[in-house]
Coordinates of C-alpha atoms in Angstrom, one line a residue:
M1 CA -99.0 -25.7 19.5
V2 CA -95.6 -27.1 20.2
P3 CA -92.9 -24.4 20.2
L4 CA -90.5 -24.3 17.3
A5 CA -87.6 -24.9 19.6
A6 CA -89.3 -28.2 21.0
M7 CA -90.2 -29.6 17.7
G8 CA -86.9 -30.6 16.7
A9 CA -86.8 -33.6 19.3
L10 CA -90.2 -34.6 17.9
L11 CA -89.0 -34.7 14.3
A12 CA -85.5 -36.0 14.8
G13 CA -84.8 -38.7 12.3
L14 CA -88.0 -38.1 10.4
V15 CA -87.5 -37.0 6.8
L16 CA -90.8 -37.0 4.8
V17 CA -91.0 -36.1 1.1
L18 CA -94.2 -36.2 -0.7
C19 CA -93.4 -34.6 -4.1
A20 CA -96.1 -33.3 -6.6
G21 CA -93.8 -33.5 -9.4
S22 CA -92.8 -29.9 -10.0
G23 CA -91.2 -27.3 -7.7
A24 CA -90.5 -29.6 -4.8
A25 CA -86.8 -30.1 -5.3
V26 CA -85.2 -28.3 -2.4
W27 CA -81.4 -28.4 -1.7
P28 CA -80.3 -29.1 0.9
Q29 CA -83.1 -31.5 1.8
P30 CA -85.3 -30.2 4.6
Q31 CA -85.8 -32.3 7.9
Y32 CA -89.5 -32.5 7.1
L33 CA -91.0 -31.6 3.7
S34 CA -94.5 -32.5 2.7
V35 CA -95.8 -31.1 -0.7
A36 CA -99.2 -31.8 -1.6
A37 CA -100.4 -33.1 -5.0
E38 CA -103.1 -30.7 -5.2
G39 CA -103.7 -27.2 -3.7
G40 CA -101.4 -24.2 -3.6
C41 CA -101.3 -20.6 -5.1
S42 CA -99.7 -18.4 -7.8
L43 CA -97.5 -15.4 -7.2
S44 CA -98.0 -12.1 -9.2
T45 CA -95.4 -9.7 -9.8
T46 CA -97.7 -6.9 -9.4
R47 CA -99.2 -8.2 -6.0
F48 CA -96.8 -10.5 -4.2
R49 CA -94.7 -9.2 -1.4
F50 CA -92.9 -10.3 1.8
D51 CA -94.1 -8.7 5.0
Y52 CA -93.9 -9.1 8.8
A53 CA -96.6 -10.9 10.7
N54 CA -98.3 -8.9 13.5
S55 CA -97.0 -11.4 15.9
S56 CA -93.4 -10.9 14.9
A57 CA -90.8 -9.8 17.4
V58 CA -89.0 -7.8 14.7
G59 CA -90.7 -5.6 11.8
P60 CA -89.7 -3.0 9.3
G61 CA -86.3 -1.4 9.8
C62 CA -84.8 -4.9 10.4
A63 CA -82.0 -4.7 7.9
V64 CA -81.2 -8.4 7.7
L65 CA -84.8 -9.2 6.7
D66 CA -85.6 -6.0 4.9
E67 CA -82.6 -6.8 2.5
A68 CA -83.5 -10.4 2.3
F69 CA -87.1 -9.6 1.3
R70 CA -85.7 -7.3 -1.6
R71 CA -83.2 -10.0 -2.7
Y72 CA -85.6 -12.9 -2.6
W73 CA -88.2 -10.9 -4.5
K74 CA -85.6 -10.2 -7.3
L75 CA -84.8 -13.9 -7.4
L76 CA -88.5 -15.0 -7.8
F77 CA -88.9 -12.3 -10.3
P78 CA -85.6 -11.5 -12.0
L79 CA -87.3 -9.7 -15.0
G80 CA -89.3 -7.5 -12.4
G81 CA -92.7 -6.6 -13.8
R82 CA -91.9 -8.0 -17.3
H83 CA -92.9 -11.6 -16.6
A84 CA -95.5 -13.2 -18.8
E85 CA -98.6 -14.1 -16.4
N86 CA -101.7 -15.7 -17.5
G87 CA -104.4 -13.4 -16.0
R88 CA -107.2 -16.1 -16.6
S89 CA -105.6 -18.6 -14.2
K90 CA -108.2 -20.1 -11.9
V91 CA -105.4 -20.7 -9.3
P92 CA -105.8 -18.6 -6.2
L93 CA -103.4 -15.8 -5.8
C94 CA -101.2 -15.5 -2.6
D95 CA -100.3 -11.9 -2.1
V96 CA -98.0 -12.2 0.9
L97 CA -95.6 -14.4 2.6
L98 CA -95.8 -13.4 6.4
V99 CA -92.6 -13.8 8.3
S100 CA -92.9 -14.2 12.1
V101 CA -89.6 -14.1 14.3
T102 CA -89.9 -15.0 18.0
E103 CA -86.6 -13.5 19.2
Q104 CA -85.7 -9.8 19.0
G105 CA -82.5 -8.4 17.7
C106 CA -81.5 -7.4 14.2
D107 CA -78.1 -5.8 14.6
D108 CA -76.1 -8.7 15.9
Y109 CA -74.0 -11.0 14.1
P110 CA -74.6 -14.7 13.6
S111 CA -72.9 -16.9 16.1
M112 CA -72.2 -20.7 16.8
D113 CA -75.3 -20.7 19.0
S114 CA -77.6 -18.9 16.5
P115 CA -80.8 -20.8 16.1
E116 CA -81.6 -21.6 12.4
N117 CA -84.8 -23.6 12.7
Y118 CA -87.8 -22.6 10.7
K119 CA -91.4 -23.6 9.8
L120 CA -93.0 -22.9 6.4
A121 CA -96.7 -23.4 5.8
I122 CA -98.2 -22.7 2.3
S123 CA -101.9 -23.3 1.6
D124 CA -104.5 -21.9 -0.9
E125 CA -105.3 -19.0 1.6
Q126 CA -102.2 -18.1 3.5
M127 CA -98.4 -18.5 3.5
L128 CA -96.5 -18.2 6.8
L129 CA -92.8 -18.4 7.8
A130 CA -92.1 -18.8 11.4
A131 CA -88.6 -18.8 12.9
D132 CA -87.1 -18.4 16.4
S133 CA -84.5 -16.0 15.0
I134 CA -83.9 -13.9 12.0
W135 CA -81.2 -16.4 10.7
G136 CA -83.8 -19.2 10.9
A137 CA -85.9 -16.8 8.7
L138 CA -83.2 -16.4 6.1
R139 CA -83.0 -20.2 5.7
G140 CA -86.8 -20.5 5.3
L141 CA -86.7 -17.7 2.7
E142 CA -84.3 -19.6 0.7
T143 CA -86.4 -22.7 1.0
F144 CA -89.3 -20.9 -0.1
S145 CA -87.7 -19.4 -3.1
Q146 CA -86.7 -22.9 -4.3
L147 CA -90.3 -24.3 -3.9
A148 CA -91.8 -21.7 -6.4
W149 CA -91.7 -22.7 -10.0
R150 CA -92.8 -21.3 -13.2
Q151 CA -95.6 -22.9 -15.3
D152 CA -95.6 -22.9 -19.0
D153 CA -97.7 -19.9 -19.2
G154 CA -95.3 -17.8 -17.2
T155 CA -97.2 -18.1 -13.9
L156 CA -95.1 -18.6 -10.8
Y157 CA -96.6 -21.2 -8.7
V158 CA -96.2 -22.8 -5.2
N159 CA -97.7 -26.0 -4.1
K160 CA -99.5 -26.4 -1.0
T161 CA -96.6 -27.3 1.3
D162 CA -95.5 -27.8 4.9
V163 CA -91.9 -27.6 6.0
F164 CA -90.1 -27.9 9.4
D165 CA -86.4 -27.6 9.1
F166 CA -83.3 -27.3 11.2
P167 CA -79.5 -27.9 10.6
R168 CA -78.0 -31.1 11.8
F169 CA -74.6 -29.3 12.5
P170 CA -74.1 -25.7 13.7
H171 CA -70.9 -25.1 11.9
R172 CA -71.3 -25.6 8.1
G173 CA -68.4 -23.9 6.5
L174 CA -66.5 -23.2 3.3
L175 CA -62.8 -22.1 3.2
L176 CA -61.3 -20.0 0.6
D177 CA -57.6 -19.6 0.1
T178 CA -56.9 -16.0 -0.9
S179 CA -53.1 -16.1 -0.7
R180 CA -51.8 -18.5 -3.3
H181 CA -54.0 -16.7 -5.8
Y182 CA -55.7 -13.4 -4.8
L183 CA -59.5 -13.6 -5.4
P184 CA -61.1 -10.4 -6.3
L185 CA -63.8 -8.9 -3.8
I186 CA -66.6 -9.5 -6.3
A187 CA -65.7 -13.3 -6.4
I188 CA -65.9 -13.4 -2.7
L189 CA -69.2 -11.8 -2.6
Q190 CA -70.6 -14.1 -5.2
T191 CA -69.3 -17.0 -3.2
L192 CA -71.1 -15.7 -0.2
D193 CA -74.3 -15.5 -2.4
A194 CA -73.9 -19.1 -3.3
M195 CA -73.1 -20.2 0.2
A196 CA -76.4 -18.6 1.3
Y197 CA -78.3 -20.5 -1.4
N198 CA -76.7 -23.8 0.1
K199 CA -77.4 -22.7 3.6
F200 CA -73.7 -22.7 4.6
N201 CA -73.2 -20.4 7.6
V202 CA -69.4 -20.1 8.0
F203 CA -66.9 -18.4 5.6
H204 CA -63.5 -19.5 6.7
W205 CA -61.1 -16.9 5.1
H206 CA -57.8 -18.3 4.8
I207 CA -56.6 -14.8 4.0
V208 CA -52.7 -15.0 4.1
D209 CA -50.1 -17.8 3.6
D210 CA -46.5 -18.2 2.4
P211 CA -47.0 -16.8 -1.0
S212 CA -48.7 -13.5 -0.3
F213 CA -50.1 -11.3 2.5
P214 CA -53.1 -9.5 1.0
Y215 CA -54.7 -8.5 4.3
E216 CA -54.3 -4.9 5.2
S217 CA -53.1 -4.2 8.5
L218 CA -53.5 -0.6 9.6
L219 CA -50.9 -1.3 12.4
F220 CA -48.4 -2.9 10.2
P221 CA -48.9 -1.6 6.7
D222 CA -45.6 -2.9 5.6
L223 CA -47.1 -6.5 5.8
T224 CA -49.1 -5.7 2.8
L225 CA -46.8 -3.3 1.1
K226 CA -44.1 -5.9 1.1
G227 CA -45.9 -9.0 1.2
A228 CA -48.7 -8.7 -1.2
Y229 CA -48.4 -9.8 -4.7
N230 CA -49.2 -6.3 -5.8
P231 CA -49.8 -3.7 -3.1
A232 CA -51.9 -1.5 -5.4
T233 CA -54.1 -4.2 -6.8
H234 CA -53.9 -7.5 -4.8
V235 CA -55.0 -6.2 -1.4
Y236 CA -58.0 -6.5 0.8
T237 CA -58.2 -3.0 2.3
A238 CA -60.0 -2.3 5.5
T239 CA -62.9 -1.3 3.6
D240 CA -63.0 -4.5 1.7
V241 CA -63.0 -6.5 4.8
K242 CA -65.9 -4.7 6.3
V243 CA -67.8 -5.1 3.1
V244 CA -67.3 -8.9 3.2
I245 CA -68.3 -9.1 6.9
E246 CA -71.4 -7.0 6.5
Y247 CA -72.3 -8.9 3.2
A248 CA -72.0 -12.0 5.0
R249 CA -73.9 -10.9 8.1
L250 CA -76.9 -10.0 5.9
R251 CA -76.9 -13.7 4.6
G252 CA -76.5 -15.3 8.0
I253 CA -72.9 -16.1 7.3
R254 CA -70.1 -15.8 10.0
V255 CA -66.6 -14.7 8.9
I256 CA -63.8 -16.6 10.7
P257 CA -60.3 -15.3 9.5
E258 CA -57.2 -17.6 9.5
F259 CA -53.8 -16.2 10.3
D260 CA -51.8 -19.4 10.3
T261 CA -48.5 -19.4 12.4
P262 CA -45.9 -20.3 13.2
G263 CA -45.5 -22.0 9.8
H264 CA -47.1 -20.9 6.4
T265 CA -45.6 -17.3 7.3
L266 CA -43.0 -16.5 4.5
S267 CA -45.1 -13.7 3.3
W268 CA -45.0 -12.1 7.0
G269 CA -41.1 -11.7 6.9
P270 CA -40.5 -8.8 4.6
G271 CA -42.9 -6.6 6.3
A272 CA -42.1 -7.6 9.9
P273 CA -38.2 -7.8 10.1
G274 CA -37.0 -10.2 12.9
L275 CA -40.3 -12.2 13.0
L276 CA -39.2 -15.2 11.1
T277 CA -36.3 -17.6 12.2
P278 CA -33.2 -17.0 10.1
C279 CA -32.0 -20.4 8.8
Y280 CA -28.4 -21.7 9.0
R281 CA -26.2 -23.7 6.8
G282 CA -23.3 -24.7 8.9
P283 CA -22.1 -21.8 11.1
K284 CA -23.4 -19.1 8.9
P285 CA -26.9 -17.9 8.0
S286 CA -28.2 -19.2 4.7
G287 CA -30.3 -16.2 3.7
S288 CA -33.5 -18.1 3.9
Y289 CA -36.0 -18.0 6.8
G290 CA -38.4 -20.4 8.5
P291 CA -41.3 -20.3 10.7
V292 CA -42.0 -17.5 13.3
N293 CA -39.2 -17.3 15.8
P294 CA -40.6 -18.7 19.0
I295 CA -37.9 -17.7 21.4
L296 CA -37.9 -14.0 21.2
N297 CA -40.0 -11.6 23.3
T298 CA -40.5 -9.3 20.3
T299 CA -42.5 -12.0 18.5
Y300 CA -45.0 -12.1 21.2
Q301 CA -45.1 -8.4 21.4
F302 CA -45.9 -8.2 17.6
M303 CA -48.5 -11.0 17.9
T304 CA -50.3 -9.1 20.7
K305 CA -50.6 -5.9 18.8
F306 CA -51.4 -7.8 15.5
F307 CA -54.2 -10.0 17.0
A308 CA -55.5 -7.0 18.9
E309 CA -56.2 -5.4 15.7
V310 CA -57.6 -8.6 14.1
S311 CA -60.0 -9.1 17.0
S312 CA -61.2 -5.6 16.6
V313 CA -61.7 -6.0 12.8
F314 CA -63.5 -9.3 12.8
P315 CA -66.5 -9.5 15.1
D316 CA -67.0 -13.4 15.2
S317 CA -66.0 -15.0 18.5
Y318 CA -63.6 -17.2 16.8
V319 CA -60.4 -16.9 15.0
H320 CA -58.6 -19.8 13.1
L321 CA -54.9 -19.8 14.2
G322 CA -53.5 -22.7 11.9
G323 CA -50.6 -24.5 13.5
D324 CA -50.3 -26.9 10.6
E325 CA -47.2 -28.2 8.9
V326 CA -44.5 -26.5 11.0
D327 CA -41.2 -27.6 9.4
F328 CA -38.6 -27.8 12.2
T329 CA -35.6 -27.9 9.9
C330 CA -34.8 -24.2 10.1
W331 CA -35.3 -24.2 13.9
K332 CA -33.0 -27.1 14.3
S333 CA -30.3 -25.3 12.1
N334 CA -30.4 -21.9 14.2
P335 CA -27.8 -22.0 17.0
E336 CA -29.8 -19.4 19.3
I337 CA -32.8 -21.9 19.2
Q338 CA -30.3 -24.8 19.9
T339 CA -29.2 -23.0 22.9
F340 CA -32.8 -22.1 24.0
M341 CA -33.8 -25.8 23.5
E342 CA -31.0 -26.8 26.0
T343 CA -31.8 -24.2 28.6
M344 CA -35.4 -25.2 28.5
G345 CA -34.5 -29.0 28.8
F346 CA -36.4 -29.7 25.5
G347 CA -33.6 -31.9 24.2
Q348 CA -34.2 -32.4 20.5
D349 CA -38.1 -32.4 20.8
Y350 CA -39.2 -29.5 18.7
T351 CA -42.8 -30.3 19.3
K352 CA -42.1 -28.8 22.8
L353 CA -40.8 -25.7 21.2
E354 CA -44.0 -25.5 19.1
S355 CA -46.3 -26.1 22.1
L356 CA -44.5 -23.2 23.9
Y357 CA -45.3 -20.9 21.0
I358 CA -48.8 -22.1 20.7
Q359 CA -49.7 -21.8 24.4
R360 CA -48.4 -18.3 24.6
L361 CA -50.4 -17.5 21.2
L362 CA -53.6 -18.8 22.7
D363 CA -53.1 -16.7 25.8
I364 CA -52.6 -13.7 23.7
V365 CA -55.8 -14.4 21.5
S366 CA -57.9 -15.3 24.6
S367 CA -57.0 -12.1 26.4
F368 CA -59.1 -10.4 23.5
D369 CA -62.2 -12.5 24.4
K370 CA -61.6 -14.7 21.3
E371 CA -61.9 -18.5 21.0
Y372 CA -59.7 -20.4 18.4
V373 CA -59.8 -23.1 15.8
M374 CA -56.5 -25.0 15.1
W375 CA -55.5 -27.6 12.4
Q376 CA -55.0 -31.2 13.9
E377 CA -51.3 -31.1 14.0
V378 CA -51.3 -29.3 17.4
L379 CA -53.1 -32.2 18.9
D380 CA -51.0 -34.7 17.0
N381 CA -47.7 -33.1 18.2
A382 CA -49.0 -33.2 21.9
V383 CA -49.3 -29.5 22.1
E384 CA -50.8 -28.4 25.5
L385 CA -54.1 -26.9 24.4
K386 CA -56.9 -25.1 26.2
P387 CA -59.9 -27.2 26.7
D388 CA -62.1 -25.0 24.5
T389 CA -59.9 -25.3 21.5
I390 CA -61.7 -26.6 18.4
I391 CA -59.5 -29.1 16.4
H392 CA -59.8 -29.0 12.5
V393 CA -59.3 -32.4 11.0
W394 CA -57.7 -32.1 7.4
K395 CA -55.4 -35.1 6.9
D396 CA -56.9 -38.0 4.8
S397 CA -53.9 -40.1 4.5
A398 CA -54.9 -43.7 3.7
G399 CA -58.5 -42.6 4.7
L400 CA -57.5 -42.3 8.4
Y401 CA -59.5 -39.2 9.2
Q402 CA -62.0 -41.2 11.2
K403 CA -59.2 -42.4 13.5
E404 CA -58.4 -38.8 14.0
M405 CA -61.9 -37.8 14.7
A406 CA -62.1 -40.6 17.4
Q407 CA -58.8 -39.3 19.0
V408 CA -59.9 -35.6 19.0
T409 CA -63.1 -36.3 20.6
K410 CA -61.9 -38.9 23.0
A411 CA -59.5 -36.1 24.3
G412 CA -62.5 -33.9 25.0
Y413 CA -62.1 -31.4 22.2
R414 CA -64.8 -30.2 19.7
A415 CA -64.0 -31.2 16.2
L416 CA -64.5 -30.0 12.6
L417 CA -64.2 -32.3 9.6
S418 CA -62.4 -31.2 6.3
A419 CA -60.3 -34.2 5.5
P420 CA -62.6 -35.7 2.7
W421 CA -63.9 -32.4 1.4
Y422 CA -61.0 -30.9 -0.3
L423 CA -62.8 -29.7 -3.3
N424 CA -59.7 -28.3 -5.1
H425 CA -59.0 -32.0 -5.8
I426 CA -60.8 -32.9 -9.0
T427 CA -61.6 -36.1 -10.9
Y428 CA -63.5 -37.0 -14.1
G429 CA -67.1 -37.9 -13.6
Q430 CA -69.5 -37.7 -10.6
D431 CA -66.9 -36.8 -8.0
W432 CA -69.6 -35.0 -5.9
M433 CA -70.9 -38.5 -4.9
P434 CA -68.1 -39.6 -2.7
V435 CA -68.2 -36.2 -1.0
Y436 CA -71.9 -36.6 -0.5
L437 CA -71.6 -40.0 1.1
V438 CA -69.2 -38.9 3.8
E439 CA -70.7 -39.5 7.2
P440 CA -69.1 -37.1 9.8
L441 CA -69.9 -39.4 12.7
A442 CA -68.7 -42.6 11.2
F443 CA -65.9 -43.3 13.8
E444 CA -65.6 -45.3 16.8
G445 CA -66.7 -43.4 19.8
T446 CA -69.2 -42.8 22.5
P447 CA -72.3 -40.7 21.9
E448 CA -70.6 -38.0 24.2
Q449 CA -67.7 -38.1 21.7
K450 CA -69.9 -37.6 18.6
A451 CA -71.7 -34.8 20.2
L452 CA -68.3 -33.0 20.1
V453 CA -68.5 -32.9 16.4
I454 CA -69.9 -29.5 15.6
G455 CA -69.6 -29.7 11.7
G456 CA -67.3 -29.3 8.9
E457 CA -66.0 -27.2 6.0
A458 CA -65.5 -27.6 2.4
C459 CA -62.1 -26.3 1.4
M460 CA -61.0 -24.7 -1.8
W461 CA -57.2 -24.3 -1.7
G462 CA -55.7 -22.0 -4.3
E463 CA -52.6 -23.6 -5.8
Y464 CA -54.4 -24.2 -9.0
V465 CA -57.5 -22.1 -8.5
D466 CA -58.2 -18.4 -9.2
V467 CA -61.0 -16.3 -10.4
T468 CA -61.2 -18.0 -13.7
N469 CA -62.2 -21.5 -12.2
L470 CA -63.2 -20.9 -8.7
T471 CA -66.9 -20.9 -9.2
P472 CA -67.4 -24.0 -11.5
R473 CA -65.0 -25.9 -9.3
L474 CA -66.9 -25.1 -6.3
W475 CA -70.5 -25.4 -7.5
P476 CA -72.6 -27.4 -7.5
R477 CA -70.0 -29.9 -5.8
A478 CA -69.8 -27.8 -2.5
G479 CA -73.5 -28.5 -2.3
A480 CA -72.9 -32.1 -1.5
V481 CA -71.1 -30.9 1.6
A482 CA -73.9 -28.5 2.5
E483 CA -76.5 -31.2 2.3
R484 CA -74.4 -33.6 4.4
L485 CA -74.0 -30.9 7.2
W486 CA -77.6 -29.6 7.1
S487 CA -79.8 -32.5 6.3
N488 CA -80.7 -35.8 8.4
E489 CA -78.0 -38.4 8.4
T490 CA -80.7 -40.7 6.6
V491 CA -80.5 -38.6 3.4
R492 CA -78.3 -40.6 1.4
N493 CA -80.1 -41.8 -1.7
T494 CA -77.7 -40.7 -4.5
Q495 CA -80.4 -41.1 -7.3
D496 CA -82.7 -38.7 -5.5
A497 CA -79.8 -36.5 -4.6
Y498 CA -78.6 -36.3 -8.3
A499 CA -82.0 -35.3 -9.5
R500 CA -82.4 -32.5 -6.8
L501 CA -78.8 -31.3 -7.3
A502 CA -79.0 -31.3 -11.2
D503 CA -82.3 -29.1 -10.7
F504 CA -80.4 -26.9 -8.1
R505 CA -77.6 -26.4 -10.5
C506 CA -80.0 -25.0 -12.9
T507 CA -81.3 -22.7 -10.2
L508 CA -77.7 -21.5 -9.5
L509 CA -77.2 -20.8 -13.2
R510 CA -80.4 -18.7 -13.2
R511 CA -79.1 -16.8 -10.4
G512 CA -75.8 -16.0 -12.0
I513 CA -73.6 -18.7 -10.4
R514 CA -71.6 -20.4 -13.1
A515 CA -72.0 -24.0 -11.7
E516 CA -70.6 -26.8 -13.7
P517 CA -72.7 -29.5 -15.0
L518 CA -73.1 -32.9 -13.2
F519 CA -73.6 -34.8 -16.5
T520 CA -75.0 -34.6 -20.0
G521 CA -78.3 -32.5 -20.4
Y522 CA -79.3 -28.9 -20.3
C523 CA -81.0 -26.3 -18.4
D524 CA -83.6 -23.7 -19.7
Y525 CA -81.2 -21.2 -18.2
D526 CA -78.1 -22.3 -19.7
Y527 CA -77.1 -19.0 -21.3
T528 CA -78.9 -16.4 -19.3
A529 CA -76.0 -16.0 -16.8
F530 CA -73.3 -15.2 -19.5

C-alpha cells in the first residue's frame, strides 16, 4: 500500500469525477473523486456512528475529533431520531465510519505545516477515512458529510465512493475587519463554521484599525476603554478571544491577528498618549495625529509590552503586522521628526523612516518567537525586511497584481494573494466567476518563484459590512476562493462549478448559513434556517 504522504506525487494533476447523479457534488472539488453508479449504503439515525479504527494513533478523548463526530452527526441528522426512514429498504446499512489517523497528538494547534491530506473509501460493506493528522481527518469528515444525500423516502444514502484529497496551497484564509463595524462574537463563530465547510484553514482577524479598538488588552485597558465604539458592548474580551481561538482550533483553523502599524492607528491614540505623531500646521500643532511616532524610545517600549501580550494570547506562529498605507504627511509636518531625519541623513526620503520603524518592530516580534506577514507596501517602499517575512499582495490597480507577485517572489519572499479577492466589492450578477477564474500562479517567474506562493485570502473589509449583511455577502462567493486554493489548478469549468456551488449553497442554508442565491431557482431548505 502506498503511504498517504507519498500518494500526492502520484495523483498530482489528476482530477477524476465519475458522478452517479446524486450526492456527488463536493465543494471544494477533491483532487480525486470517483463515485460509482451502483453500490453504496444507507445511514440510519438509530445505528450510524463515527468511531476510531483500531489502527488509529488517536482514539476516544481526542477532543478535536470527538467534537467533530458530534457536529457531523448532527449535520447528517439535523432532526435527530425524528427523520423518516424506510425500514423496508434493500440497501445495505453502514453502521460506522471508521477514522484512522497516523500521527499522534490532539492538543496542538494547526500550523502552516500541518498535513491535511486524507483518503475516504465507501463500499457496500465498510466506510473508512484515513488521514495523516487530525486536521486531514476533519477535511475528510466534511467531504463525507457532503457525499451523503437523502432519498425521497427519507433514507440517507452514500454512494460507493473513493476519494483521495489534499490542498493545493497550505494557507487558505479569510479576513474579517472588526474595526470599521464591530461584529458580534456569534457572527465570528458562525463564519468559522462556514469556513470549515469550505475547507478554509486561516482566520485573519483584522481586529483593530483607525475607527475603533475593540481588542481588550489587559496590559493597556485604556486602549479599549477609550478606543472602542462602546467599551461595554463593542469589545472582544480576553474570554471572547479565547473562545474564538478554541472554536477555530476544533475546526482546524488557525487564528492570525493583525495589529496594523505604523498607519491605521488613530484608535490607539486616546488610550496610549504619546504613541501617535502630533501633526503641525505651520509652527504649531494642529490638534490632529498621524501614524505611530517612530523616533521615540517610548514607542518601542510600548510595542514590546503590547506584542509580548499579543504573543501570549494568540498561539499561532504568525502575526500580521500590516505596514500598509502609511501617510507621510504628518511626519513631514512635525519639526522633531524633521530634525531626526536630518540627523539620520535620511533627507526627505520618509520611506527610510518607515523602514527604521518596521525593522525595529520585526526585531521586537521575532524576540517572542513569532513570524510575520506584512502588506505589500513594505516591499514596494524598499523597507529592509527579514528573509522569512511573508508579503501579502492586495493592490489590484489596473490588474497589476501579477507583476507584484513576480516582484515579491523574485526577491525571495513567500507571497499571499488577496488582490483579486476583495469580496466586500459587489456587482450585479455572477460576480463569483471572476473570483473563481483567478490563477494565483499566473505571473512571469521561475518554478522556484511560484513555489514561494503559499496561498491567499479572501477579504471582507467592513466599511459597508456589519452583522446585517456579512454572511450573505460572504457566502457562497467566498467558496469560489476556497476551491481555487484547495483544488487542482485544472478545475476551472464554470458550468460544473455553478452546479456544484448552487448545490453547496443549499447545503449552507440547511446548516443555518444565510448564503445568497447564485441565480434564480430554489432550495428545498430555503426557509429552514430562518
